[in-house]
Amino acid sequence: MLSRIKGYFRARKEDVGDRTGGSLGKIIIVLLVVYLLVTIVLGIIWSDEPDTFSVRENTRTLANDMQREPVVGFATVSTMIRISETLLDKPGGYISNDLFPPGIWMDNMPSWEYGVLVQIRDLSRAMRQDISRSQSQSSEDRDLVIVEPQFNFDSGSWALPSTEGEYRRGISALKSYLDRLSRANQPDAQFFARADNLDSWLADLQTRLGSLSRTLGESVGKPSVQDAMTQTDNTDPLAEEIEGEEVKTPWTKRDDVFYEARGASWALLHIFKAIEVDFRSVLNDKNALTSVRQIIIELQGTQGSMWSPVILNGSGFGVLANHSLTMAAYLSRANAAIIDLRELLSRG
């Protein structure tokens, strides 16, 4: 009986071989080649960064769709919603948690997504802790209590639960907050566009941009200041200075750092345009509107078209361009404008 079964399957195998002319292996190879070509094309398409959008137009459109007046805070919240939806709905969707090609092969776009995500997380925390509360003893907004932890969910979870599902729950809570904020007769949410609230968020942002600028600047390597100070004889002012060990971003990480900074800048560009709308009154009072516009100009510079297929990191004054240093220059100038802005906001 067993021999008959083996004979049956052997005969079927021979029939398949006869019908395909012995080309089954060739068919499999062709299918694999086609699959690889398709994934490569998709990878190129999915690597295309989303375009910038008009914050004012987005605010007007959403207000008209909701049949609401764009009250103070409407621009910031609607911009945050648009940024979050773009993160999930751009070509290829959210890629950072992909387990299959081409997503699993890509690293530039996941780095871009992380840069955007960090800015969403920081702003959602500022809105929950400061912007939506009149004072430290006031209660937290019930929707923003959901928003912050949802966007702080693991960015690489594929399922049970998925990252996309958790972030969409955060977006839904943001929409609920916006709906309550913009109610004409009885608003059930608050958005306090005060100088101290803005300054609190800017303080966190200042450290973020400082860290990114330093990491980008280390693409060409520089001596460690901390290492040099530990080896310097502080008792003798005439002692020769000792340079610290060179700190340099590994070449395998340079493009990741670059695209993280580019994603963060993309998100911040829209956020500052929204702040220019919602915080207009306090910015005018503090003569700080010029500083905000200077920040926007510097952030716009970070979104210039990339004509090179790879991130070049030539030496500081070498023949080849250094994209990391160019990005660091824009972020450093934006950070300097943020310092000026905080100083203006702190004045009475």
Short mmCIF file of C-alpha atoms in Angstrom, two decimals:
data_model
loop_
_atom_site.label_atom_id
_atom_site.label_comp_id
_atom_site.label_asym_id
_atom_site.label_seq_id
_atom_site.Cartn_x
_atom_site.Cartn_y
_atom_site.Cartn_z
CA MET A 1 0.00 0.00 0.00
CA LEU A 2 2.79 2.41 0.95
CA SER A 3 4.66 1.64 -2.24
CA ARG A 4 1.52 2.45 -4.28
CA ILE A 5 1.19 5.85 -2.60
CA LYS A 6 4.85 6.65 -3.28
CA GLY A 7 4.43 5.56 -6.88
CA TYR A 8 1.38 7.80 -7.29
CA PHE A 9 3.18 10.94 -6.12
CA ARG A 10 6.25 10.04 -8.18
CA ALA A 11 4.06 9.80 -11.26
CA ARG A 12 2.41 13.16 -10.54
CA LYS A 13 5.84 14.75 -10.16
CA GLU A 14 6.90 13.36 -13.54
CA ASP A 15 3.68 14.69 -15.12
CA VAL A 16 4.40 18.19 -13.82
CA GLY A 17 7.93 17.98 -15.15
CA ASP A 18 6.64 16.89 -18.58
CA ARG A 19 4.08 19.71 -18.75
CA THR A 20 6.56 22.44 -17.79
CA GLY A 21 9.30 21.03 -19.94
CA GLY A 22 11.60 20.82 -16.93
CA SER A 23 11.45 24.60 -16.50
CA LEU A 24 9.87 24.76 -13.02
CA GLY A 25 13.13 26.02 -11.56
CA LYS A 26 13.36 28.70 -14.25
CA ILE A 27 9.80 29.85 -13.49
CA ILE A 28 10.62 30.19 -9.81
CA ILE A 29 13.75 32.20 -10.62
CA VAL A 30 11.79 34.51 -12.94
CA LEU A 31 9.15 35.07 -10.27
CA LEU A 32 11.85 35.90 -7.71
CA VAL A 33 13.49 38.37 -10.09
CA VAL A 34 10.13 40.05 -10.78
CA TYR A 35 9.41 40.20 -7.04
CA LEU A 36 12.79 41.81 -6.35
CA LEU A 37 12.27 44.38 -9.13
CA VAL A 38 8.82 45.27 -7.79
CA THR A 39 10.13 45.69 -4.24
CA ILE A 40 13.01 47.86 -5.49
CA VAL A 41 10.60 50.13 -7.39
CA LEU A 42 8.29 50.31 -4.36
CA GLY A 43 11.27 51.10 -2.13
CA ILE A 44 12.20 54.05 -4.38
CA ILE A 45 8.61 55.34 -4.34
CA TRP A 46 8.23 54.87 -0.59
CA SER A 47 11.51 56.71 0.04
CA ASP A 48 10.03 59.93 -1.35
CA GLU A 49 9.43 62.33 1.55
CA PRO A 50 6.00 63.99 1.88
CA ASP A 51 5.70 67.54 0.58
CA THR A 52 5.11 70.45 2.91
CA PHE A 53 1.55 71.75 3.18
CA SER A 54 -0.07 75.11 3.88
CA VAL A 55 -0.92 75.33 7.58
CA ARG A 56 -3.38 78.17 7.07
CA GLU A 57 -5.16 76.42 4.20
CA ASN A 58 -5.31 73.18 6.19
CA THR A 59 -6.81 75.09 9.15
CA ARG A 60 -9.43 76.82 7.00
CA THR A 61 -10.38 73.60 5.24
CA LEU A 62 -10.81 71.61 8.46
CA ALA A 63 -12.76 74.45 10.10
CA ASN A 64 -15.12 74.58 7.12
CA ASP A 65 -15.57 70.79 7.14
CA MET A 66 -16.40 70.90 10.86
CA GLN A 67 -18.51 74.06 10.38
CA ARG A 68 -16.58 75.74 13.18
CA GLU A 69 -14.73 78.98 13.69
CA PRO A 70 -10.92 78.58 13.91
CA VAL A 71 -10.55 79.59 17.55
CA VAL A 72 -7.18 80.01 19.30
CA GLY A 73 -5.48 76.63 19.26
CA PHE A 74 -7.31 75.38 16.18
CA ALA A 75 -4.28 75.82 13.89
CA THR A 76 -1.89 73.99 16.23
CA VAL A 77 -4.19 71.03 16.88
CA SER A 78 -5.29 70.68 13.25
CA THR A 79 -1.64 70.83 12.16
CA MET A 80 -0.72 68.15 14.67
CA ILE A 81 -3.52 65.96 13.28
CA ARG A 82 -2.34 66.50 9.69
CA ILE A 83 1.29 65.70 10.60
CA SER A 84 0.23 62.51 12.40
CA GLU A 85 -1.99 61.36 9.54
CA THR A 86 0.79 62.05 7.04
CA LEU A 87 3.11 59.88 9.12
CA LEU A 88 0.70 56.95 8.74
CA ASP A 89 -0.86 57.56 5.31
CA LYS A 90 2.07 58.66 3.11
CA PRO A 91 3.08 56.34 0.23
CA GLY A 92 4.00 53.01 1.77
CA GLY A 93 2.26 53.91 5.02
CA TYR A 94 4.16 53.66 8.29
CA ILE A 95 7.38 51.77 7.51
CA SER A 96 9.31 51.62 10.80
CA ASN A 97 7.62 48.39 11.90
CA ASP A 98 7.62 46.58 8.54
CA LEU A 99 8.75 42.96 8.56
CA PHE A 100 8.81 42.36 4.79
CA PRO A 101 10.54 43.93 1.77
CA PRO A 102 10.92 46.64 0.79
CA GLY A 103 10.17 48.23 4.18
CA ILE A 104 12.55 46.00 6.12
CA TRP A 105 15.40 47.03 3.80
CA MET A 106 14.80 50.76 4.18
CA ASP A 107 16.47 52.85 6.87
CA ASN A 108 16.23 56.46 5.67
CA MET A 109 12.45 56.69 5.79
CA PRO A 110 12.17 55.04 9.25
CA SER A 111 14.70 57.60 10.48
CA TRP A 112 12.59 60.38 8.95
CA GLU A 113 9.50 58.93 10.63
CA TYR A 114 11.27 58.85 13.99
CA GLY A 115 12.24 62.50 13.66
CA VAL A 116 8.61 63.44 13.02
CA LEU A 117 7.38 61.19 15.82
CA VAL A 118 9.66 62.77 18.43
CA GLN A 119 8.20 66.20 17.65
CA ILE A 120 4.64 64.85 17.91
CA ARG A 121 5.49 63.29 21.27
CA ASP A 122 7.07 66.49 22.63
CA LEU A 123 4.19 68.68 21.52
CA SER A 124 1.55 66.27 22.86
CA ARG A 125 3.32 66.28 26.24
CA ALA A 126 3.45 70.10 26.27
CA MET A 127 -0.24 70.29 25.40
CA ARG A 128 -1.18 67.87 28.15
CA GLN A 129 1.04 69.37 30.86
CA ASP A 130 0.92 73.09 30.11
CA ILE A 131 -1.00 74.45 27.13
CA SER A 132 -4.40 72.92 28.01
CA ARG A 133 -4.19 73.81 31.72
CA SER A 134 -4.69 77.20 33.35
CA GLN A 135 -2.33 76.41 36.25
CA SER A 136 -0.36 73.56 37.81
CA GLN A 137 -3.26 72.53 40.08
CA SER A 138 -5.87 72.34 37.31
CA SER A 139 -7.05 68.99 35.96
CA GLU A 140 -5.69 67.44 32.79
CA ASP A 141 -7.76 67.35 29.61
CA ARG A 142 -9.44 63.97 29.24
CA ASP A 143 -8.52 63.59 25.55
CA LEU A 144 -4.93 64.76 25.88
CA VAL A 145 -4.47 62.21 28.67
CA ILE A 146 -5.03 59.64 25.91
CA VAL A 147 -3.04 61.41 23.19
CA GLU A 148 0.34 61.54 24.92
CA PRO A 149 0.71 57.84 25.88
CA GLN A 150 -0.68 56.70 22.53
CA PHE A 151 2.06 58.48 20.60
CA ASN A 152 4.66 57.21 23.06
CA PHE A 153 3.74 53.63 22.20
CA ASP A 154 6.53 51.43 20.80
CA SER A 155 7.30 52.71 17.30
CA GLY A 156 8.30 49.25 16.05
CA SER A 157 5.38 47.06 17.09
CA TRP A 158 3.99 45.10 14.15
CA ALA A 159 0.93 43.51 15.76
CA LEU A 160 -0.93 42.83 19.00
CA PRO A 161 -1.27 45.78 19.07
CA SER A 162 0.12 47.46 15.99
CA THR A 163 1.86 50.80 16.15
CA GLU A 164 -0.48 52.24 13.51
CA GLY A 165 -3.55 51.25 15.52
CA GLU A 166 -2.25 52.90 18.67
CA TYR A 167 -1.27 56.10 16.87
CA ARG A 168 -4.67 56.29 15.16
CA ARG A 169 -6.29 56.12 18.56
CA GLY A 170 -4.17 59.13 19.51
CA ILE A 171 -5.33 60.95 16.36
CA SER A 172 -8.96 60.20 17.24
CA ALA A 173 -8.42 61.68 20.71
CA LEU A 174 -6.87 64.79 19.11
CA LYS A 175 -9.92 65.18 16.88
CA SER A 176 -12.17 64.85 19.93
CA TYR A 177 -10.14 67.53 21.72
CA LEU A 178 -10.40 69.83 18.68
CA ASP A 179 -14.15 69.27 18.49
CA ARG A 180 -14.58 70.20 22.16
CA LEU A 181 -12.20 73.16 21.85
CA SER A 182 -14.06 74.72 18.92
CA ARG A 183 -17.64 74.44 20.21
CA ALA A 184 -19.22 77.85 19.74
CA ASN A 185 -21.48 78.07 22.78
CA GLN A 186 -19.91 75.80 25.39
CA PRO A 187 -16.29 74.92 24.66
CA ASP A 188 -15.36 71.89 26.74
CA ALA A 189 -11.58 72.21 26.31
CA GLN A 190 -8.94 74.91 26.77
CA PHE A 191 -5.88 76.10 24.87
CA PHE A 192 -3.91 78.76 26.75
CA ALA A 193 -1.66 80.58 24.25
CA ARG A 194 0.54 82.11 26.93
CA ALA A 195 4.23 83.02 26.86
CA ASP A 196 5.14 80.65 29.70
CA ASN A 197 3.44 77.70 28.00
CA LEU A 198 5.25 78.36 24.74
CA ASP A 199 8.57 78.83 26.55
CA SER A 200 8.20 75.48 28.32
CA TRP A 201 7.90 73.64 25.00
CA LEU A 202 10.74 75.67 23.48
CA ALA A 203 13.05 74.67 26.34
CA ASP A 204 12.63 70.99 25.43
CA LEU A 205 12.97 71.75 21.73
CA GLN A 206 16.20 73.63 22.33
CA THR A 207 17.87 70.52 23.75
CA ARG A 208 16.51 68.37 20.92
CA LEU A 209 17.95 70.59 18.21
CA GLY A 210 21.20 71.00 20.11
CA SER A 211 21.66 67.24 20.25
CA LEU A 212 20.85 66.79 16.56
CA SER A 213 23.19 69.63 15.54
CA ARG A 214 26.06 68.12 17.51
CA THR A 215 25.57 64.63 16.10
CA LEU A 216 25.37 66.02 12.57
CA GLY A 217 28.51 68.09 13.17
CA GLU A 218 30.39 65.00 14.30
CA SER A 219 30.14 63.56 10.79
CA VAL A 220 33.67 64.90 10.15
CA GLY A 221 34.93 64.13 13.65
CA LYS A 222 35.93 66.56 16.38
CA PRO A 223 37.79 66.33 19.71
CA SER A 224 35.69 65.57 22.77
CA VAL A 225 35.53 68.66 25.01
CA GLN A 226 34.59 66.61 28.06
CA ASP A 227 37.51 64.23 27.52
CA ALA A 228 39.90 67.16 27.08
CA MET A 229 38.73 68.86 30.29
CA THR A 230 39.30 65.73 32.38
CA GLN A 231 42.93 65.56 31.19
CA THR A 232 43.74 69.28 31.51
CA ASP A 233 45.73 70.55 34.50
CA ASN A 234 43.40 73.30 35.76
CA THR A 235 45.93 74.43 38.41
CA ASP A 236 48.46 75.63 35.83
CA PRO A 237 47.04 78.23 33.39
CA LEU A 238 50.17 77.94 31.20
CA ALA A 239 49.92 74.18 30.80
CA GLU A 240 49.54 72.99 27.22
CA GLU A 241 45.99 72.15 26.26
CA ILE A 242 45.29 68.48 25.64
CA GLU A 243 42.89 67.55 22.87
CA GLY A 244 40.34 64.91 23.74
CA GLU A 245 39.73 61.73 21.80
CA GLU A 246 38.09 62.32 18.44
CA VAL A 247 34.33 61.78 18.41
CA LYS A 248 32.89 60.85 15.02
CA THR A 249 29.49 59.60 13.89
CA PRO A 250 29.93 56.11 12.36
CA TRP A 251 29.58 56.22 8.58
CA THR A 252 26.78 53.64 8.78
CA LYS A 253 24.73 56.03 10.95
CA ARG A 254 25.31 59.33 9.14
CA ASP A 255 22.37 58.99 6.77
CA ASP A 256 20.11 57.88 9.66
CA VAL A 257 21.01 60.99 11.68
CA PHE A 258 20.55 63.20 8.61
CA TYR A 259 17.06 61.90 7.84
CA GLU A 260 16.02 62.00 11.49
CA ALA A 261 16.95 65.70 11.49
CA ARG A 262 15.14 66.21 8.20
CA GLY A 263 11.97 64.58 9.54
CA ALA A 264 12.10 66.60 12.76
CA SER A 265 12.60 69.80 10.74
CA TRP A 266 9.66 68.94 8.46
CA ALA A 267 7.36 68.57 11.47
CA LEU A 268 8.72 71.67 13.22
CA LEU A 269 8.30 73.80 10.11
CA HIS A 270 4.54 73.21 10.20
CA ILE A 271 4.31 73.48 13.98
CA PHE A 272 5.99 76.90 14.02
CA LYS A 273 3.70 78.12 11.24
CA ALA A 274 0.75 77.07 13.43
CA ILE A 275 2.30 78.76 16.47
CA GLU A 276 2.61 81.94 14.41
CA VAL A 277 -1.18 81.83 14.04
CA ASP A 278 -2.32 80.75 17.52
CA PHE A 279 0.27 82.66 19.57
CA ARG A 280 0.11 85.79 17.39
CA SER A 281 -1.15 88.00 20.23
CA VAL A 282 1.60 87.12 22.71
CA LEU A 283 4.27 87.20 19.99
CA ASN A 284 3.23 90.72 19.02
CA ASP A 285 3.19 91.81 22.66
CA LYS A 286 6.72 90.49 23.16
CA ASN A 287 7.99 91.75 19.77
CA ALA A 288 8.91 88.13 19.08
CA LEU A 289 7.17 87.54 15.75
CA THR A 290 10.39 88.24 13.84
CA SER A 291 12.19 85.47 15.74
CA VAL A 292 9.46 82.95 14.86
CA ARG A 293 9.69 83.89 11.20
CA GLN A 294 13.47 83.53 11.33
CA ILE A 295 13.04 80.01 12.72
CA ILE A 296 10.61 79.19 9.91
CA ILE A 297 13.09 80.44 7.27
CA GLU A 298 15.88 78.25 8.68
CA LEU A 299 13.60 75.21 8.85
CA GLN A 300 12.52 75.78 5.26
CA GLY A 301 16.19 75.55 4.29
CA THR A 302 16.38 72.01 5.71
CA GLN A 303 13.71 70.86 3.24
CA GLY A 304 15.62 71.69 0.07
CA SER A 305 15.59 69.12 -2.72
CA MET A 306 18.11 66.29 -2.41
CA TRP A 307 19.90 65.98 -5.74
CA SER A 308 22.31 63.32 -4.53
CA PRO A 309 21.13 59.68 -4.28
CA VAL A 310 23.31 59.24 -1.18
CA ILE A 311 24.26 61.43 1.80
CA LEU A 312 27.71 62.83 1.06
CA ASN A 313 30.01 63.53 3.98
CA GLY A 314 33.17 65.07 2.62
CA SER A 315 35.62 66.77 4.95
CA GLY A 316 34.74 70.21 6.29
CA PHE A 317 36.48 72.18 3.49
CA GLY A 318 37.03 69.27 1.10
CA VAL A 319 36.06 68.76 -2.53
CA LEU A 320 32.86 66.85 -1.84
CA ALA A 321 29.79 68.33 -0.20
CA ASN A 322 28.90 67.49 3.38
CA HIS A 323 25.14 67.25 3.71
CA SER A 324 25.33 66.63 7.45
CA LEU A 325 27.19 69.89 8.09
CA THR A 326 24.74 71.79 5.89
CA MET A 327 21.83 70.41 7.89
CA ALA A 328 23.65 71.16 11.15
CA ALA A 329 24.13 74.78 10.07
CA TYR A 330 20.40 75.26 9.46
CA LEU A 331 19.47 73.65 12.77
CA SER A 332 22.07 75.64 14.68
CA ARG A 333 20.72 78.91 13.29
CA ALA A 334 17.17 77.83 14.08
CA ASN A 335 18.28 76.96 17.61
CA ALA A 336 19.94 80.35 18.00
CA ALA A 337 16.67 82.00 16.96
CA ILE A 338 14.83 79.86 19.54
CA ILE A 339 17.19 81.13 22.24
CA ASP A 340 16.41 84.70 21.18
CA LEU A 341 12.71 83.90 21.16
CA ARG A 342 12.82 82.50 24.69
CA GLU A 343 14.64 85.59 25.90
CA LEU A 344 11.94 87.83 24.42
CA LEU A 345 9.16 85.72 25.91
CA SER A 346 10.71 85.92 29.39
CA ARG A 347 10.64 89.71 29.42
CA GLY A 348 7.74 91.46 31.12
#
